[in-house]
Amino acid sequence: MIEATVLCRCRMFVSVIFGVAGFLAYGGTVLFDFETERDRSLVRRWSGSGISVSVEKSAFASGDYALRLACKPWRAGLGEWPSVTLPSPTSDWRGFDRLVVDVVSEYDAGTNAYLSVYIAGPEGKIINDVGLRGTVRISARGFHRLVVPLKNWPEKTSPSNITRIHFYTAAKSHPHGQVIHIDRIMLLKKGEPLPDVPESACRLLPLTMSGCDAQVAENDRLRNELAHAKDYARFCRQTATSPWRSDSMAIGMATSMEKIMPRGLFSARMIPKNGIRVRLARNEHESVQVLVSPLDYDLHNVRIALDGDLRGTSGIFPASNVICDVVGYVNITQSPPYRVGYNVLDAELQTGPGYMRKTRIPATGWWPDPLLGFMKDGVTVAGMDVQSFWIRVSCPERQPAGVYSGKLVISADRAKPIRIPFVVRVNAFTVPRVSPLPLAITFDPKGKFDLERSHIEAWCDFLADYYITMDNLYHNGDGVRFDVLERLGRQGRLGLFNLGYWSHPRSTNVADVAEWRAHVLPRIQTAYDEVKMRGLLGHAYLYGCDEVIRKHLPSVQTAVCLLKEACPGVPVATTAYDDSFGVATELRDIDWFVPLTPKYKIPEVKASRNEGRKVWWYICCVPSAPYANMFIECPAIEGRILMGAQSVKYRPDGFLYYQTTYWQSKRCIESGPFTDWEPRSWRDYHGDGSWVCVGPNGTPVPTIRLENFRDGLEDYAYAKILEEKLKRYSGKRSGTWHKKAKELISVPRKVVDSLKNYTDNPDVIYWWRDAMADMIAFP
């Protein structure tokens, strides 16, 4: 029955997709599709430079054939821009508003490579023509579409007399041997939709298109839905043989380090016969996802809950510490200006980690991000949607170590409840209440949603649950929340906080320094005196001169000296650009240097530390893949690896982040799972500077990214606990335990090879984390 239902749903969907595709195929004027003898014969009349041209059968064509262009690896004497020219079979292009060209790259070019087209008339040399031009980047292996608006024609090119379509390739330096396929060159009139993306192209990632056209987005949507239909069918077939099968719903799971797109590409795990198992330490949080998708009919009021307390030989694990949140989704409609990472296996790296990190343009569509804890009454899952539920286990600080078992119940209207074994294993050690890695992170909603006046205590406790102290890198000295700090101090959860942002004088002359002193020092000294009186000075720092460039460093040093006189004992931190971290510049008195992760160079870090400084690191809108970041489209595992395994391996002295509330949304999230929350944050980035969302009446809503941020810090805590145990037993014990403990603390290459090359396999992270737990527990 399951197989029949899946086939029925998928056939209906595919018929819709290809019904649309069939309609689209009738629009437009095809200039070349390379299926006819005429098209193939014209190849002999093309001119080439540093390029091999042929018409061949292609697995990625809209038909059977495509034009294959193979650029020769550049050497002295070859042209800088390998090119080919096609005589236009239609000379009068008036009345057309777009030229469309489908392109496939056979492999990742490994550089920023481009394919450009010049549309020109009979006069002049091609390369020097002022013809109408369009360009698409083709560096990644995959399907690309070049859409050239036919407007703003240059004076030397008339749309009534087009004779040549000239293609050429280019790169940042010289051409590097790109191999591409060109297919289906066509003209469209105003109102004619773009042709469908060939089904064969759905096997390739990424899909990129030039131009800002709503029809481009529509084709991208159709492609994503077709790919989702295939994943849905596979998911349903797999769950049909699961011990937790159902006639009404497909049930699977995913780790907390995976993002499951409800209507896009996704990969699900099958729930094992012995159920779902979670392992964690006392005071730790760990999560898993349960996935539900309908089979025979749409599902209503889908709910997941623990069936009472978990029980074991050590007593009871309270059900209140297992929370099941509905995963919410935000709609990303435009490709961002960054790429995201993924790994490929590389068996040739015999002495390496066995993988290599690549990059691609992220898909548009509905992306998982907010965790909608306020949705307690169930959710509707319709069509071929796959809905994720976030099962978060929070271990009490005094919970006895041991194994606790119970049942997780999945229910929906008209469906027989499914009861899945759920097992929690508690380690015999405790992670700290305060972040094991020093943090400086801004929470500054600036009055949005009235958060400054309401729910402050709720937000304070919420952030502290994720190791974040309510702080602001950029306030003027009047933004220290003393009530919040004292509240966190009483709870034993107070981290670091900034006394006030400081700039630098315009110059080092006496007048400019005096003006700076009068403007900056009084407000910071007032905050300093208050903090000292309250006994909180040990948690204070001073941050300033955000990303200041080299020419201002003398003025920065002047400011630092005056700050240290006014606020003795308070560390001074900056992200000013000094790649030597004070060793070879004027900034000898900075206490904490904070470079971007790509600028964190071990020799320079060691040299600076040898002179008594600390070196943190930070991320913001940069770096992008292959470096780890926390955009909405980034793999969830990146946040965990950055804060965990990479921080353990490279040992920054702290982590800084500029903002967590860079919101563009106008309304709180009040319904779901498909929300109206605006995913765009800074400019056209998605989630940069925005790690939290706002729920009904201004209440906090976490994100998958924030969960992985904390999980990474908890991994870091494991390493610190093991490191302390290793120090205690130094000289008292040797052999296998010492060797393995040191290997784990050093972080094996299978986990992290470099800041640009690291695992994307959650099982590897669990292996490393659990191995450390076993070593900590070893008597």
mmCIF file of N, CA and C in Angstrom, residues 58 97 106 122 128 133 185 225 236 256 266 305 388 426 487 497 589 625 659 688 692 695 703 731 755:
data_model
loop_
_atom_site.group_PDB
_atom_site.id
_atom_site.type_symbol
_atom_site.label_atom_id
_atom_site.label_comp_id
_atom_site.label_asym_id
_atom_site.label_seq_id
_atom_site.Cartn_x
_atom_site.Cartn_y
_atom_site.Cartn_z
ATOM 1 N N SER A 58 25.136 14.333 -25.101
ATOM 2 C CA SER A 58 25.358 14.832 -23.743
ATOM 3 C C SER A 58 24.238 14.345 -22.834
ATOM 4 N N ASP A 97 13.038 40.124 -26.062
ATOM 5 C CA ASP A 97 13.568 40.845 -24.896
ATOM 6 C C ASP A 97 14.614 40.067 -24.107
ATOM 7 N N GLU A 106 31.406 20.490 -16.773
ATOM 8 C CA GLU A 106 31.657 19.079 -16.489
ATOM 9 C C GLU A 106 32.283 18.847 -15.124
ATOM 10 N N PRO A 122 27.678 42.902 -38.216
ATOM 11 C CA PRO A 122 28.739 42.477 -39.132
ATOM 12 C C PRO A 122 30.019 43.299 -39.045
ATOM 13 N N ASN A 128 36.772 43.391 -29.950
ATOM 14 C CA ASN A 128 36.763 44.830 -29.683
ATOM 15 C C ASN A 128 35.390 45.456 -29.896
ATOM 16 N N ARG A 133 26.418 42.388 -24.092
ATOM 17 C CA ARG A 133 27.133 41.285 -23.464
ATOM 18 C C ARG A 133 26.371 40.745 -22.263
ATOM 19 N N ILE A 185 20.069 27.470 -27.369
ATOM 20 C CA ILE A 185 20.210 28.918 -27.467
ATOM 21 C C ILE A 185 18.918 29.444 -28.087
ATOM 22 N N GLU A 225 11.423 21.311 -6.436
ATOM 23 C CA GLU A 225 10.290 20.458 -6.122
ATOM 24 C C GLU A 225 10.418 19.089 -6.803
ATOM 25 N N CYS A 236 9.974 7.323 1.469
ATOM 26 C CA CYS A 236 8.816 6.461 1.724
ATOM 27 C C CYS A 236 9.153 4.996 1.492
ATOM 28 N N SER A 256 21.112 16.557 14.811
ATOM 29 C CA SER A 256 20.977 18.004 15.007
ATOM 30 C C SER A 256 21.922 18.785 14.108
ATOM 31 N N PHE A 266 16.635 16.590 0.467
ATOM 32 C CA PHE A 266 16.842 16.213 1.859
ATOM 33 C C PHE A 266 17.315 14.767 1.921
ATOM 34 N N ALA A 305 5.652 13.549 21.575
ATOM 35 C CA ALA A 305 5.814 13.803 23.005
ATOM 36 C C ALA A 305 6.374 12.563 23.676
ATOM 37 N N SER A 388 10.034 18.315 10.232
ATOM 38 C CA SER A 388 10.993 17.911 11.261
ATOM 39 C C SER A 388 10.533 18.388 12.633
ATOM 40 N N VAL A 426 23.443 9.219 30.402
ATOM 41 C CA VAL A 426 24.028 10.367 31.083
ATOM 42 C C VAL A 426 25.461 10.026 31.486
ATOM 43 N N ARG A 487 21.905 39.358 38.051
ATOM 44 C CA ARG A 487 21.047 38.180 37.995
ATOM 45 C C ARG A 487 21.847 36.961 37.535
ATOM 46 N N PHE A 497 31.422 41.015 29.683
ATOM 47 C CA PHE A 497 30.606 42.115 29.168
ATOM 48 C C PHE A 497 31.485 43.327 28.905
ATOM 49 N N ASP A 589 50.223 47.466 23.257
ATOM 50 C CA ASP A 589 49.503 47.439 24.530
ATOM 51 C C ASP A 589 48.085 46.882 24.437
ATOM 52 N N ALA A 625 32.300 29.905 2.559
ATOM 53 C CA ALA A 625 32.855 28.576 2.287
ATOM 54 C C ALA A 625 34.114 28.695 1.417
ATOM 55 N N GLN A 659 26.621 40.733 16.303
ATOM 56 C CA GLN A 659 25.195 40.990 16.503
ATOM 57 C C GLN A 659 24.422 39.683 16.400
ATOM 58 N N ASP A 688 23.086 36.349 8.696
ATOM 59 C CA ASP A 688 24.283 36.988 9.208
ATOM 60 C C ASP A 688 23.893 38.024 10.260
ATOM 61 N N VAL A 692 18.744 34.623 16.440
ATOM 62 C CA VAL A 692 17.518 34.348 17.185
ATOM 63 C C VAL A 692 16.349 34.998 16.463
ATOM 64 N N GLY A 695 9.145 35.285 18.921
ATOM 65 C CA GLY A 695 7.876 34.580 18.891
ATOM 66 C C GLY A 695 6.729 35.441 19.372
ATOM 67 N N THR A 703 17.173 29.161 17.117
ATOM 68 C CA THR A 703 17.326 28.636 15.761
ATOM 69 C C THR A 703 18.206 27.392 15.791
ATOM 70 N N GLY A 731 52.582 12.053 34.574
ATOM 71 C CA GLY A 731 53.639 11.478 35.395
ATOM 72 C C GLY A 731 53.182 10.320 36.248
ATOM 73 N N LEU A 755 41.280 24.834 8.751
ATOM 74 C CA LEU A 755 40.135 25.739 8.863
ATOM 75 C C LEU A 755 39.283 25.743 7.605
#
